[in-house]
Amino acid sequence: MSDEKPDITEALSHSYNIIKTDTIDALLPFERRHADMQCLRIRDTFFVLKEAVDLQKKLLSLGLKVVTTEEDVSAEYPRNVLLNAVYIKRKLFCKIDAIAGVVKDYCEKHRIELINVNQGYTKCSTAVIKDCIITADKGIFKAMAENGVGGILIESGDIDLDGVDYGFIGGCSFCDNNGVSFTGDIEKHKDGEKIIKFLASKRMSMGFMNGRKLYDIGGFIVI
């Protein structure tokens, strides 16, 4: 994860060992340290931007399988979203013409179906809750539903991200075996009650930073 917000890093470091992302100068300032721009996990394989050299070394030191991209990443959309995808229910949802070649090759080899969505910031826009999702993107929600992935559609906004009007739900949350964690107070989101009820229906526990507005930290890659 990015360490650009020390209070968030500090809060999570009590429960997790944090691996800090790199700073990728080729990306826009508000994306340069975001994990969901630098790394994509599919099963036991971690795809990492070739520019994220330090991150590659950190993951390799843990004995993880790392595959690096071949294309040059760029601040120009969609060349910045080479690894911005969601793997769920043995399918990869992404903007197919933007995704890295090594990811496409892996999916073809392992018979993982690619599902196209128009939103290149697929992972940014999607909170993955085990086999379900939360998103404000209607196109992603529709594509997921058509492929057997349930979830809820929420309104956009109410998530801070320095440099732009607002951030995304995928960038301020993550799910692991302990439940779902948020970078701020989910009750401060306009659809906070809807999200809380949805997670309760899935019997998912929640953790969040009281009193703080949700902030798009660039997502989390859970190992």
CSV table of C-alpha atoms in Angstrom, one decimal:
chain,number,residue,atom,x,y,z
A,1,MET,CA,0.0,0.0,0.0
A,2,SER,CA,1.0,3.6,-0.4
A,3,ASP,CA,2.4,5.3,2.7
A,4,GLU,CA,1.4,8.8,1.6
A,5,LYS,CA,-1.0,9.2,4.5
A,6,PRO,CA,1.0,8.4,7.7
A,7,ASP,CA,-2.0,8.2,10.0
A,8,ILE,CA,-3.6,5.5,7.8
A,9,THR,CA,-0.3,3.6,7.6
A,10,GLU,CA,0.2,3.8,11.3
A,11,ALA,CA,-3.4,2.6,12.1
A,12,LEU,CA,-3.0,-0.4,9.9
A,13,SER,CA,0.5,-1.3,11.0
A,14,HIS,CA,-0.9,-2.4,14.4
A,15,SER,CA,-2.5,-5.4,12.6
A,16,TYR,CA,-0.5,-5.8,9.4
A,17,ASN,CA,3.0,-5.8,8.1
A,18,ILE,CA,3.0,-2.9,5.6
A,19,ILE,CA,4.9,-3.2,2.3
A,20,LYS,CA,5.3,0.3,0.9
A,21,THR,CA,4.8,0.9,-2.8
A,22,ASP,CA,7.2,2.7,-5.1
A,23,THR,CA,6.9,6.2,-6.4
A,24,ILE,CA,6.3,6.0,-10.2
A,25,ASP,CA,7.2,9.4,-11.7
A,26,ALA,CA,5.7,8.5,-15.0
A,27,LEU,CA,2.2,8.5,-13.5
A,28,LEU,CA,0.1,11.5,-12.4
A,29,PRO,CA,0.9,12.9,-9.0
A,30,PHE,CA,-2.1,11.5,-7.3
A,31,GLU,CA,-1.5,8.0,-8.7
A,32,ARG,CA,2.3,7.7,-8.3
A,33,ARG,CA,2.2,5.6,-5.1
A,34,HIS,CA,-1.1,3.8,-5.6
A,35,ALA,CA,-0.9,0.0,-5.2
A,36,ASP,CA,-3.7,-0.6,-7.6
A,37,MET,CA,-1.7,1.1,-10.3
A,38,GLN,CA,1.5,-0.8,-9.6
A,39,CYS,CA,0.5,-4.4,-8.8
A,40,LEU,CA,-2.2,-6.9,-9.7
A,41,ARG,CA,-2.6,-10.2,-7.9
A,42,ILE,CA,-4.2,-13.2,-9.7
A,43,ARG,CA,-4.1,-16.4,-7.6
A,44,ASP,CA,-0.5,-16.8,-6.5
A,45,THR,CA,1.0,-14.5,-9.1
A,46,PHE,CA,1.8,-10.9,-8.6
A,47,PHE,CA,2.1,-8.7,-11.7
A,48,VAL,CA,4.1,-5.6,-11.1
A,49,LEU,CA,5.0,-2.6,-13.2
A,50,LYS,CA,8.5,-2.9,-14.6
A,51,GLU,CA,9.1,0.6,-13.3
A,52,ALA,CA,8.4,-0.5,-9.7
A,53,VAL,CA,11.8,-2.0,-9.1
A,54,ASP,CA,11.9,-1.8,-5.3
A,55,LEU,CA,8.4,-3.3,-5.0
A,56,GLN,CA,9.5,-6.2,-7.2
A,57,LYS,CA,12.5,-6.8,-4.9
A,58,LYS,CA,10.3,-6.7,-1.7
A,59,LEU,CA,7.8,-9.2,-3.1
A,60,LEU,CA,10.5,-11.5,-4.4
A,61,SER,CA,12.2,-11.5,-1.0
A,62,LEU,CA,9.1,-13.0,0.4
A,63,GLY,CA,9.3,-15.9,-2.0
A,64,LEU,CA,6.3,-14.7,-4.1
A,65,LYS,CA,5.9,-15.3,-7.8
A,66,VAL,CA,6.4,-11.9,-9.6
A,67,VAL,CA,5.9,-11.1,-13.2
A,68,THR,CA,6.9,-7.7,-14.6
A,69,THR,CA,5.1,-5.8,-17.3
A,70,GLU,CA,6.9,-5.1,-20.7
A,71,GLU,CA,5.1,-1.9,-21.7
A,72,ASP,CA,6.1,1.5,-20.6
A,73,VAL,CA,3.6,3.0,-18.2
A,74,SER,CA,2.4,6.5,-18.9
A,75,ALA,CA,0.3,9.2,-17.2
A,76,GLU,CA,-1.8,9.2,-20.4
A,77,TYR,CA,-5.0,7.2,-19.9
A,78,PRO,CA,-5.4,4.3,-20.6
A,79,ARG,CA,-1.6,3.6,-20.7
A,80,ASN,CA,-1.6,4.2,-16.9
A,81,VAL,CA,-4.0,1.3,-16.1
A,82,LEU,CA,-1.9,-1.6,-17.3
A,83,LEU,CA,-2.6,-3.6,-14.1
A,84,ASN,CA,-5.9,-2.1,-13.0
A,85,ALA,CA,-8.2,-5.1,-13.0
A,86,VAL,CA,-10.4,-7.3,-10.8
A,87,TYR,CA,-9.9,-11.0,-10.6
A,88,ILE,CA,-13.0,-12.7,-9.1
A,89,LYS,CA,-14.8,-16.0,-9.7
A,90,ARG,CA,-12.1,-17.1,-12.1
A,91,LYS,CA,-12.6,-14.2,-14.4
A,92,LEU,CA,-10.7,-11.0,-15.0
A,93,PHE,CA,-12.7,-7.8,-15.4
A,94,CYS,CA,-10.7,-5.0,-17.1
A,95,LYS,CA,-10.5,-2.7,-20.0
A,96,ILE,CA,-9.1,-5.4,-22.3
A,97,ASP,CA,-7.3,-3.1,-24.8
A,98,ALA,CA,-5.4,-1.4,-22.0
A,99,ILE,CA,-4.3,-4.3,-19.8
A,100,ALA,CA,-0.7,-5.5,-19.8
A,101,GLY,CA,0.3,-8.2,-22.3
A,102,VAL,CA,1.8,-10.5,-19.6
A,103,VAL,CA,-1.6,-10.5,-17.9
A,104,LYS,CA,-3.4,-11.4,-21.1
A,105,ASP,CA,-0.9,-14.2,-21.7
A,106,TYR,CA,-1.3,-15.5,-18.2
A,107,CYS,CA,-5.1,-15.5,-18.5
A,108,GLU,CA,-5.0,-17.3,-21.8
A,109,LYS,CA,-2.6,-20.0,-20.4
A,110,HIS,CA,-4.7,-20.6,-17.3
A,111,ARG,CA,-8.1,-20.3,-19.1
A,112,ILE,CA,-9.2,-17.2,-17.2
A,113,GLU,CA,-11.9,-15.4,-19.2
A,114,LEU,CA,-11.4,-11.7,-19.8
A,115,ILE,CA,-14.5,-9.6,-19.3
A,116,ASN,CA,-14.3,-6.1,-20.9
A,117,VAL,CA,-15.5,-3.0,-19.1
A,118,ASN,CA,-15.2,0.6,-20.3
A,119,GLN,CA,-13.8,1.8,-17.0
A,120,GLY,CA,-10.1,1.4,-17.1
A,121,TYR,CA,-9.8,2.2,-13.4
A,122,THR,CA,-11.6,-1.1,-12.8
A,123,LYS,CA,-9.9,-2.0,-9.5
A,124,CYS,CA,-9.9,1.5,-8.2
A,125,SER,CA,-13.7,1.6,-8.8
A,126,THR,CA,-14.4,-1.8,-7.1
A,127,ALA,CA,-14.3,-3.0,-3.5
A,128,VAL,CA,-14.1,-6.7,-3.7
A,129,ILE,CA,-15.9,-8.4,-0.8
A,130,LYS,CA,-14.9,-12.1,-1.2
A,131,ASP,CA,-17.2,-13.2,-4.1
A,132,CYS,CA,-19.2,-9.9,-4.2
A,133,ILE,CA,-18.4,-6.2,-5.1
A,134,ILE,CA,-19.3,-2.7,-4.1
A,135,THR,CA,-19.0,0.0,-6.9
A,136,ALA,CA,-20.3,3.3,-8.1
A,137,ASP,CA,-19.7,2.4,-11.7
A,138,LYS,CA,-22.8,1.2,-13.5
A,139,GLY,CA,-20.9,-0.5,-16.3
A,140,ILE,CA,-18.8,-2.5,-13.9
A,141,PHE,CA,-21.9,-3.4,-11.9
A,142,LYS,CA,-23.7,-4.6,-15.0
A,143,ALA,CA,-20.8,-6.6,-16.3
A,144,MET,CA,-20.3,-8.3,-12.9
A,145,ALA,CA,-24.0,-9.1,-12.6
A,146,GLU,CA,-24.1,-10.6,-16.1
A,147,ASN,CA,-21.2,-12.9,-15.0
A,148,GLY,CA,-22.7,-14.1,-11.7
A,149,VAL,CA,-21.0,-11.6,-9.4
A,150,GLY,CA,-23.4,-10.0,-6.9
A,151,GLY,CA,-23.0,-6.8,-5.0
A,152,ILE,CA,-24.4,-3.3,-4.6
A,153,LEU,CA,-24.3,-0.1,-6.6
A,154,ILE,CA,-23.6,3.1,-4.6
A,155,GLU,CA,-23.4,6.8,-5.5
A,156,SER,CA,-20.0,8.3,-6.4
A,157,GLY,CA,-18.3,10.9,-4.2
A,158,ASP,CA,-17.7,11.3,-0.5
A,159,ILE,CA,-14.2,9.8,-0.9
A,160,ASP,CA,-11.3,12.2,-0.8
A,161,LEU,CA,-8.3,12.0,-3.2
A,162,ASP,CA,-5.9,15.0,-3.3
A,163,GLY,CA,-5.7,16.5,-6.8
A,164,VAL,CA,-9.1,15.4,-8.1
A,165,ASP,CA,-12.8,15.9,-7.2
A,166,TYR,CA,-13.2,12.5,-5.5
A,167,GLY,CA,-11.7,9.1,-5.2
A,168,PHE,CA,-13.1,5.5,-5.5
A,169,ILE,CA,-14.4,2.9,-3.2
A,170,GLY,CA,-11.8,0.3,-4.2
A,171,GLY,CA,-9.0,2.7,-3.3
A,172,CYS,CA,-10.2,3.2,0.3
A,173,SER,CA,-11.1,-0.4,1.4
A,174,PHE,CA,-9.8,-4.0,1.4
A,175,CYS,CA,-11.2,-7.4,2.5
A,176,ASP,CA,-9.3,-10.2,4.1
A,177,ASN,CA,-10.1,-13.1,6.4
A,178,ASN,CA,-10.7,-10.7,9.3
A,179,GLY,CA,-13.3,-8.7,7.5
A,180,VAL,CA,-13.5,-5.4,5.6
A,181,SER,CA,-11.4,-2.4,6.5
A,182,PHE,CA,-11.9,1.2,5.4
A,183,THR,CA,-9.5,4.2,5.5
A,184,GLY,CA,-12.1,6.4,7.1
A,185,ASP,CA,-15.6,6.4,8.7
A,186,ILE,CA,-18.0,4.6,6.3
A,187,GLU,CA,-20.9,6.3,8.0
A,188,LYS,CA,-19.7,9.6,6.5
A,189,HIS,CA,-20.5,8.2,3.0
A,190,LYS,CA,-23.9,9.1,1.6
A,191,ASP,CA,-24.5,5.4,1.1
A,192,GLY,CA,-22.8,4.4,4.3
A,193,GLU,CA,-26.0,2.8,5.8
A,194,LYS,CA,-26.5,0.8,2.6
A,195,ILE,CA,-22.9,-0.4,2.6
A,196,ILE,CA,-23.1,-1.4,6.3
A,197,LYS,CA,-26.3,-3.4,5.8
A,198,PHE,CA,-24.8,-5.1,2.8
A,199,LEU,CA,-21.7,-6.2,4.7
A,200,ALA,CA,-23.9,-7.3,7.6
A,201,SER,CA,-25.9,-9.5,5.3
A,202,LYS,CA,-22.6,-11.1,4.2
A,203,ARG,CA,-21.7,-11.5,7.9
A,204,MET,CA,-18.6,-9.4,7.3
A,205,SER,CA,-17.0,-7.5,10.2
A,206,MET,CA,-15.9,-3.9,9.6
A,207,GLY,CA,-13.0,-1.8,10.7
A,208,PHE,CA,-12.6,1.9,10.0
A,209,MET,CA,-11.0,5.1,11.3
A,210,ASN,CA,-13.6,6.9,13.4
A,211,GLY,CA,-14.2,10.6,12.5
A,212,ARG,CA,-12.1,10.6,9.4
A,213,LYS,CA,-13.6,11.0,5.9
A,214,LEU,CA,-12.8,8.1,3.5
A,215,TYR,CA,-9.6,8.6,1.6
A,216,ASP,CA,-8.6,6.8,-1.6
A,217,ILE,CA,-5.1,5.6,-0.7
A,218,GLY,CA,-4.8,3.6,-3.9
A,219,GLY,CA,-6.1,0.3,-2.7
A,220,PHE,CA,-4.3,-2.6,-0.9
A,221,ILE,CA,-2.8,-5.8,-2.2
A,222,VAL,CA,-3.3,-8.4,0.5
A,223,ILE,CA,-0.7,-11.1,0.7
